[in-house]
Amino acid sequence: MGKYGQIKSGKSSNPFFDDEEDVDDETFLNKAPPRSSSNFSFGSSSNSYGYQNFNNASSQEKTNDTWRDLDDRKEQLMFQKQQIEERTLQSSQRAVGLLYETEEVGISTAEELSRQREQLERTDERLDDINASLRVSERHIQNIKSVFSSIKNYFSKTPEPPKPGGRTTPTTSPNSKETGTSIESSPSSQSLPGPHPGLRVRGIETSERYSPSSIDAQLDDNLGVMGDTITRLKGLAVGLEKELDEQNSLIDRVHMKSEKADWKIQRQNKDMQRLLKK
């Protein structure tokens, strides 16, 4: 006890220990700051400075990446635009080519219809001649029938006894009508029509197409050519429709005349067969 009392009453040789501040161990440990917080406090200034520099570098890099992405996206969009313009130009050129081919087909159809009309008109004229000839042959058959009837009546009569001083005069057959009738064709020949409306659609010269430098000018040129060609095709279609309607009427007329001629031929054949059987 005396020893501990001397230590307590005397001053300590430790300069960091104050004898007047006598605290127990539990109080000392509670007042001591935590170790982790002390470590963080010592390096807080340096860590914050390094983190700030890192953030600045990261933001600058992100900005550069953003601009780089925007440039890449712009180039990609420009490339896509160029491809779309080229495809559009090629499509318009193909459309112009198809319209030219369609117009050529329409003109060929119009020329073929014009030749067909000439053939139908010649057929109509021939049928008129045939019907006129059948009318003449019908009159001839009727004359032959009258002659055969007169001869039959003459031979079928009983002979009368001769009268004295009289003289029997044989009945003479009536003279047949003259058969020198000229075959007259009915004036049904129609004047040939003028040139078909489709034949006037000429002047398709592909050499007039030029090649402007810009794609927009080429597209405008192709659209203008397409509009003009469609207008001509519309006029050609109207002309073809009118021509077809007229030829349909002509075909109906030819059909009626051919049926009439066929009926006359069959009837005259029957009349000739009856005459030959007598």
Short mmCIF file of C-alpha atoms in Angstrom, two decimals:
data_model
loop_
_atom_site.label_atom_id
_atom_site.label_comp_id
_atom_site.label_asym_id
_atom_site.label_seq_id
_atom_site.Cartn_x
_atom_site.Cartn_y
_atom_site.Cartn_z
CA MET A 1 0.00 0.00 0.00
CA GLY A 2 2.82 2.36 0.83
CA LYS A 3 4.38 1.74 -2.48
CA TYR A 4 1.18 2.47 -4.44
CA GLY A 5 0.63 5.52 -2.32
CA GLN A 6 3.99 6.90 -3.14
CA ILE A 7 3.41 6.47 -6.81
CA LYS A 8 0.05 8.09 -6.61
CA SER A 9 1.25 11.03 -4.51
CA GLY A 10 4.41 11.63 -6.51
CA LYS A 11 4.52 13.07 -9.94
CA SER A 12 4.79 10.71 -12.87
CA SER A 13 7.80 10.70 -15.07
CA ASN A 14 5.55 10.37 -18.21
CA PRO A 15 5.15 13.81 -19.73
CA PHE A 16 1.96 12.81 -21.58
CA PHE A 17 0.25 11.71 -18.40
CA ASP A 18 -1.21 14.29 -16.07
CA ASP A 19 -1.53 13.20 -12.46
CA GLU A 20 -4.38 15.58 -11.88
CA GLU A 21 -6.50 13.97 -14.58
CA ASP A 22 -7.05 10.57 -13.07
CA VAL A 23 -9.57 8.61 -15.21
CA ASP A 24 -10.39 5.00 -15.16
CA ASP A 25 -9.86 2.67 -18.11
CA GLU A 26 -13.51 2.49 -19.20
CA THR A 27 -13.83 6.25 -19.42
CA PHE A 28 -10.59 6.49 -21.37
CA LEU A 29 -11.74 3.90 -23.91
CA ASN A 30 -15.08 5.57 -24.40
CA LYS A 31 -13.48 8.94 -25.07
CA ALA A 32 -11.00 7.55 -27.53
CA PRO A 33 -12.00 8.20 -31.19
CA PRO A 34 -12.64 5.20 -33.41
CA ARG A 35 -9.71 3.98 -35.40
CA SER A 36 -11.43 3.83 -38.73
CA SER A 37 -12.62 7.38 -38.51
CA SER A 38 -9.16 8.59 -37.67
CA ASN A 39 -7.69 6.84 -40.63
CA PHE A 40 -10.33 8.31 -42.94
CA SER A 41 -9.80 11.75 -41.50
CA PHE A 42 -6.10 11.63 -42.16
CA GLY A 43 -6.51 10.73 -45.84
CA SER A 44 -9.70 12.62 -46.57
CA SER A 45 -8.08 15.62 -48.20
CA SER A 46 -5.88 13.64 -50.52
CA ASN A 47 -8.69 11.22 -51.46
CA SER A 48 -11.13 14.02 -52.24
CA TYR A 49 -8.60 15.74 -54.51
CA GLY A 50 -7.86 12.54 -56.40
CA TYR A 51 -11.54 11.72 -56.76
CA GLN A 52 -12.24 15.17 -58.16
CA ASN A 53 -9.51 14.78 -60.76
CA PHE A 54 -10.88 11.38 -61.67
CA ASN A 55 -14.38 12.80 -62.11
CA ASN A 56 -13.09 15.57 -64.35
CA ALA A 57 -11.20 13.10 -66.52
CA SER A 58 -14.20 10.79 -66.70
CA SER A 59 -16.58 13.60 -67.69
CA GLN A 60 -14.17 14.81 -70.38
CA GLU A 61 -13.85 11.30 -71.75
CA LYS A 62 -17.61 10.88 -71.74
CA THR A 63 -17.99 14.17 -73.63
CA ASN A 64 -15.48 13.06 -76.22
CA ASP A 65 -17.24 9.72 -76.58
CA THR A 66 -20.57 11.51 -76.98
CA TRP A 67 -19.26 13.73 -79.78
CA ARG A 68 -17.61 10.75 -81.40
CA ASP A 69 -20.90 8.84 -81.26
CA LEU A 70 -22.75 11.82 -82.73
CA ASP A 71 -20.27 12.06 -85.61
CA ASP A 72 -20.57 8.34 -86.27
CA ARG A 73 -24.36 8.58 -86.16
CA LYS A 74 -24.30 11.53 -88.55
CA GLU A 75 -22.10 9.66 -91.02
CA GLN A 76 -24.35 6.63 -90.74
CA LEU A 77 -27.46 8.72 -91.40
CA MET A 78 -25.81 10.42 -94.38
CA PHE A 79 -24.85 7.03 -95.79
CA GLN A 80 -28.39 5.74 -95.31
CA LYS A 81 -29.78 8.88 -96.96
CA GLN A 82 -27.48 8.40 -99.94
CA GLN A 83 -28.55 4.78 -100.28
CA ILE A 84 -32.24 5.72 -100.11
CA GLU A 85 -31.76 8.43 -102.74
CA GLU A 86 -29.93 6.02 -105.04
CA ARG A 87 -32.64 3.37 -104.63
CA THR A 88 -35.33 5.97 -105.27
CA LEU A 89 -33.55 7.17 -108.40
CA GLN A 90 -33.15 3.62 -109.68
CA SER A 91 -36.84 2.92 -109.01
CA SER A 92 -37.87 6.04 -110.92
CA GLN A 93 -35.65 5.04 -113.84
CA ARG A 94 -37.18 1.56 -113.90
CA ALA A 95 -40.65 3.10 -113.81
CA VAL A 96 -39.80 5.35 -116.76
CA GLY A 97 -38.52 2.33 -118.70
CA LEU A 98 -41.68 0.35 -117.97
CA LEU A 99 -43.85 3.26 -119.06
CA TYR A 100 -41.94 3.53 -122.34
CA GLU A 101 -42.37 -0.21 -122.92
CA THR A 102 -46.09 0.04 -122.12
CA GLU A 103 -46.45 2.89 -124.59
CA GLU A 104 -44.68 0.88 -127.29
CA VAL A 105 -47.05 -2.05 -126.66
CA GLY A 106 -50.02 0.31 -126.86
CA ILE A 107 -48.85 1.72 -130.18
CA SER A 108 -48.29 -1.78 -131.57
CA THR A 109 -51.80 -2.73 -130.44
CA ALA A 110 -53.22 0.35 -132.17
CA GLU A 111 -51.45 -0.56 -135.42
CA GLU A 112 -52.71 -4.14 -135.20
CA LEU A 113 -56.26 -2.92 -134.59
CA SER A 114 -55.97 -0.67 -137.63
CA ARG A 115 -54.99 -3.64 -139.82
CA GLN A 116 -57.78 -5.70 -138.28
CA ARG A 117 -60.28 -2.97 -139.10
CA GLU A 118 -59.21 -3.02 -142.74
CA GLN A 119 -59.73 -6.80 -142.86
CA LEU A 120 -63.15 -6.52 -141.27
CA GLU A 121 -64.20 -3.85 -143.75
CA ARG A 122 -63.03 -6.00 -146.68
CA THR A 123 -64.96 -8.94 -145.22
CA ASP A 124 -68.04 -6.76 -144.92
CA GLU A 125 -67.73 -5.74 -148.56
CA ARG A 126 -67.30 -9.36 -149.68
CA LEU A 127 -70.40 -10.39 -147.77
CA ASP A 128 -72.35 -7.63 -149.49
CA ASP A 129 -71.18 -9.00 -152.85
CA ILE A 130 -72.12 -12.54 -151.81
CA ASN A 131 -75.60 -11.49 -150.72
CA ALA A 132 -76.10 -9.59 -153.98
CA SER A 133 -75.02 -12.66 -155.97
CA LEU A 134 -77.39 -14.82 -153.94
CA ARG A 135 -80.27 -12.50 -154.75
CA VAL A 136 -79.49 -12.84 -158.47
CA SER A 137 -79.17 -16.62 -158.22
CA GLU A 138 -82.49 -16.69 -156.37
CA ARG A 139 -84.16 -15.00 -159.33
CA HIS A 140 -82.50 -17.46 -161.70
CA ILE A 141 -83.79 -20.40 -159.67
CA GLN A 142 -87.29 -18.97 -159.74
CA ASN A 143 -87.08 -18.62 -163.53
CA ILE A 144 -85.87 -22.20 -163.86
CA LYS A 145 -88.73 -23.38 -161.65
CA SER A 146 -91.23 -21.58 -163.87
CA VAL A 147 -89.72 -23.15 -167.00
CA PHE A 148 -89.82 -26.64 -165.48
CA SER A 149 -93.41 -26.09 -164.40
CA SER A 150 -94.42 -25.04 -167.92
CA ILE A 151 -92.74 -28.06 -169.48
CA LYS A 152 -94.36 -30.37 -166.97
CA ASN A 153 -97.77 -28.90 -167.63
CA TYR A 154 -97.25 -29.24 -171.36
CA PHE A 155 -96.42 -32.94 -171.25
CA SER A 156 -99.08 -33.73 -168.71
CA LYS A 157 -101.96 -32.40 -170.91
CA THR A 158 -104.00 -34.99 -172.94
CA PRO A 159 -103.75 -34.49 -176.72
CA GLU A 160 -106.97 -33.22 -178.38
CA PRO A 161 -108.24 -34.91 -181.58
CA PRO A 162 -107.24 -33.00 -184.68
CA LYS A 163 -110.00 -30.91 -186.25
CA PRO A 164 -110.47 -31.05 -189.97
CA GLY A 165 -108.81 -28.18 -191.66
CA GLY A 166 -107.42 -27.19 -188.41
CA ARG A 167 -103.93 -27.13 -187.35
CA THR A 168 -102.72 -27.70 -183.91
CA THR A 169 -100.37 -25.09 -182.74
CA PRO A 170 -98.16 -26.34 -180.02
CA THR A 171 -98.02 -24.18 -177.02
CA THR A 172 -94.76 -22.50 -176.83
CA SER A 173 -93.04 -22.18 -173.58
CA PRO A 174 -92.73 -18.66 -172.35
CA ASN A 175 -89.46 -17.05 -172.91
CA SER A 176 -87.26 -17.02 -169.92
CA LYS A 177 -86.13 -13.72 -168.59
CA GLU A 178 -82.79 -12.46 -169.58
CA THR A 179 -80.07 -13.75 -167.34
CA GLY A 180 -77.55 -11.09 -168.23
CA THR A 181 -78.18 -9.24 -165.02
CA SER A 182 -75.05 -7.68 -163.75
CA ILE A 183 -74.11 -8.41 -160.19
CA GLU A 184 -74.26 -5.14 -158.37
CA SER A 185 -72.62 -4.89 -155.06
CA SER A 186 -74.40 -2.82 -152.46
CA PRO A 187 -72.70 0.46 -151.70
CA SER A 188 -71.70 -0.61 -148.25
CA SER A 189 -68.04 0.03 -148.66
CA GLN A 190 -67.03 2.46 -146.03
CA SER A 191 -64.23 4.88 -146.35
CA LEU A 192 -61.17 3.79 -144.50
CA PRO A 193 -60.77 5.63 -141.24
CA GLY A 194 -58.05 8.10 -140.66
CA PRO A 195 -54.98 7.18 -138.75
CA HIS A 196 -55.74 5.55 -135.46
CA PRO A 197 -55.41 7.85 -132.46
CA GLY A 198 -52.80 5.53 -131.11
CA LEU A 199 -50.72 5.93 -134.29
CA ARG A 200 -50.39 9.63 -133.64
CA VAL A 201 -48.60 8.91 -130.41
CA ARG A 202 -45.11 9.12 -131.79
CA GLY A 203 -41.91 10.88 -131.01
CA ILE A 204 -40.68 8.70 -128.16
CA GLU A 205 -37.03 9.61 -128.17
CA THR A 206 -35.00 8.40 -125.27
CA SER A 207 -32.05 10.49 -126.42
CA GLU A 208 -33.74 13.59 -125.03
CA ARG A 209 -33.21 12.34 -121.50
CA TYR A 210 -30.25 14.04 -119.90
CA SER A 211 -28.32 13.26 -116.75
CA PRO A 212 -28.38 16.14 -114.27
CA SER A 213 -25.69 16.28 -111.67
CA SER A 214 -27.86 16.22 -108.58
CA ILE A 215 -30.13 13.36 -107.61
CA ASP A 216 -33.01 15.74 -106.91
CA ALA A 217 -32.82 17.11 -110.45
CA GLN A 218 -32.75 13.58 -111.86
CA LEU A 219 -35.78 12.62 -109.79
CA ASP A 220 -37.65 15.72 -110.95
CA ASP A 221 -36.75 14.92 -114.55
CA ASN A 222 -37.91 11.31 -114.21
CA LEU A 223 -41.15 12.38 -112.55
CA GLY A 224 -41.79 14.85 -115.38
CA VAL A 225 -41.18 12.16 -118.00
CA MET A 226 -43.46 9.78 -116.11
CA GLY A 227 -46.23 12.39 -115.99
CA ASP A 228 -46.01 13.09 -119.74
CA THR A 229 -45.93 9.38 -120.58
CA ILE A 230 -48.93 8.65 -118.37
CA THR A 231 -50.85 11.45 -120.11
CA ARG A 232 -50.04 9.96 -123.52
CA LEU A 233 -50.99 6.49 -122.29
CA LYS A 234 -54.34 7.83 -121.12
CA GLY A 235 -55.04 9.31 -124.55
CA LEU A 236 -53.92 6.07 -126.19
CA ALA A 237 -56.21 4.03 -123.95
CA VAL A 238 -59.19 6.25 -124.83
CA GLY A 239 -58.42 5.86 -128.55
CA LEU A 240 -58.08 2.08 -128.25
CA GLU A 241 -61.37 1.84 -126.38
CA LYS A 242 -63.16 3.81 -129.10
CA GLU A 243 -61.59 1.69 -131.82
CA LEU A 244 -62.59 -1.54 -130.08
CA ASP A 245 -66.19 -0.36 -129.73
CA GLU A 246 -66.36 0.47 -133.44
CA GLN A 247 -64.82 -2.85 -134.42
CA ASN A 248 -67.23 -4.73 -132.16
CA SER A 249 -70.13 -3.10 -134.01
CA LEU A 250 -68.48 -3.98 -137.32
CA ILE A 251 -68.03 -7.60 -136.21
CA ASP A 252 -71.71 -7.81 -135.25
CA ARG A 253 -72.69 -6.50 -138.68
CA VAL A 254 -70.40 -9.00 -140.41
CA HIS A 255 -71.87 -11.80 -138.31
CA MET A 256 -75.43 -10.89 -139.28
CA LYS A 257 -74.55 -10.69 -142.96
CA SER A 258 -72.74 -14.02 -142.88
CA GLU A 259 -75.73 -15.70 -141.23
CA LYS A 260 -78.03 -14.19 -143.84
CA ALA A 261 -75.81 -15.44 -146.67
CA ASP A 262 -75.64 -18.91 -145.11
CA TRP A 263 -79.43 -19.09 -144.84
CA LYS A 264 -79.85 -18.08 -148.48
CA ILE A 265 -77.32 -20.66 -149.64
CA GLN A 266 -79.06 -23.46 -147.74
CA ARG A 267 -82.47 -22.49 -149.14
CA GLN A 268 -81.20 -22.31 -152.71
CA ASN A 269 -79.54 -25.72 -152.34
CA LYS A 270 -82.86 -27.19 -151.26
CA ASP A 271 -84.63 -25.57 -154.21
CA MET A 272 -82.08 -26.98 -156.64
CA GLN A 273 -82.41 -30.45 -155.13
CA ARG A 274 -86.19 -30.35 -155.57
CA LEU A 275 -85.82 -29.24 -159.18
CA LEU A 276 -83.37 -32.02 -159.98
CA LYS A 277 -85.72 -34.63 -158.54
CA LYS A 278 -88.56 -33.65 -160.83
#
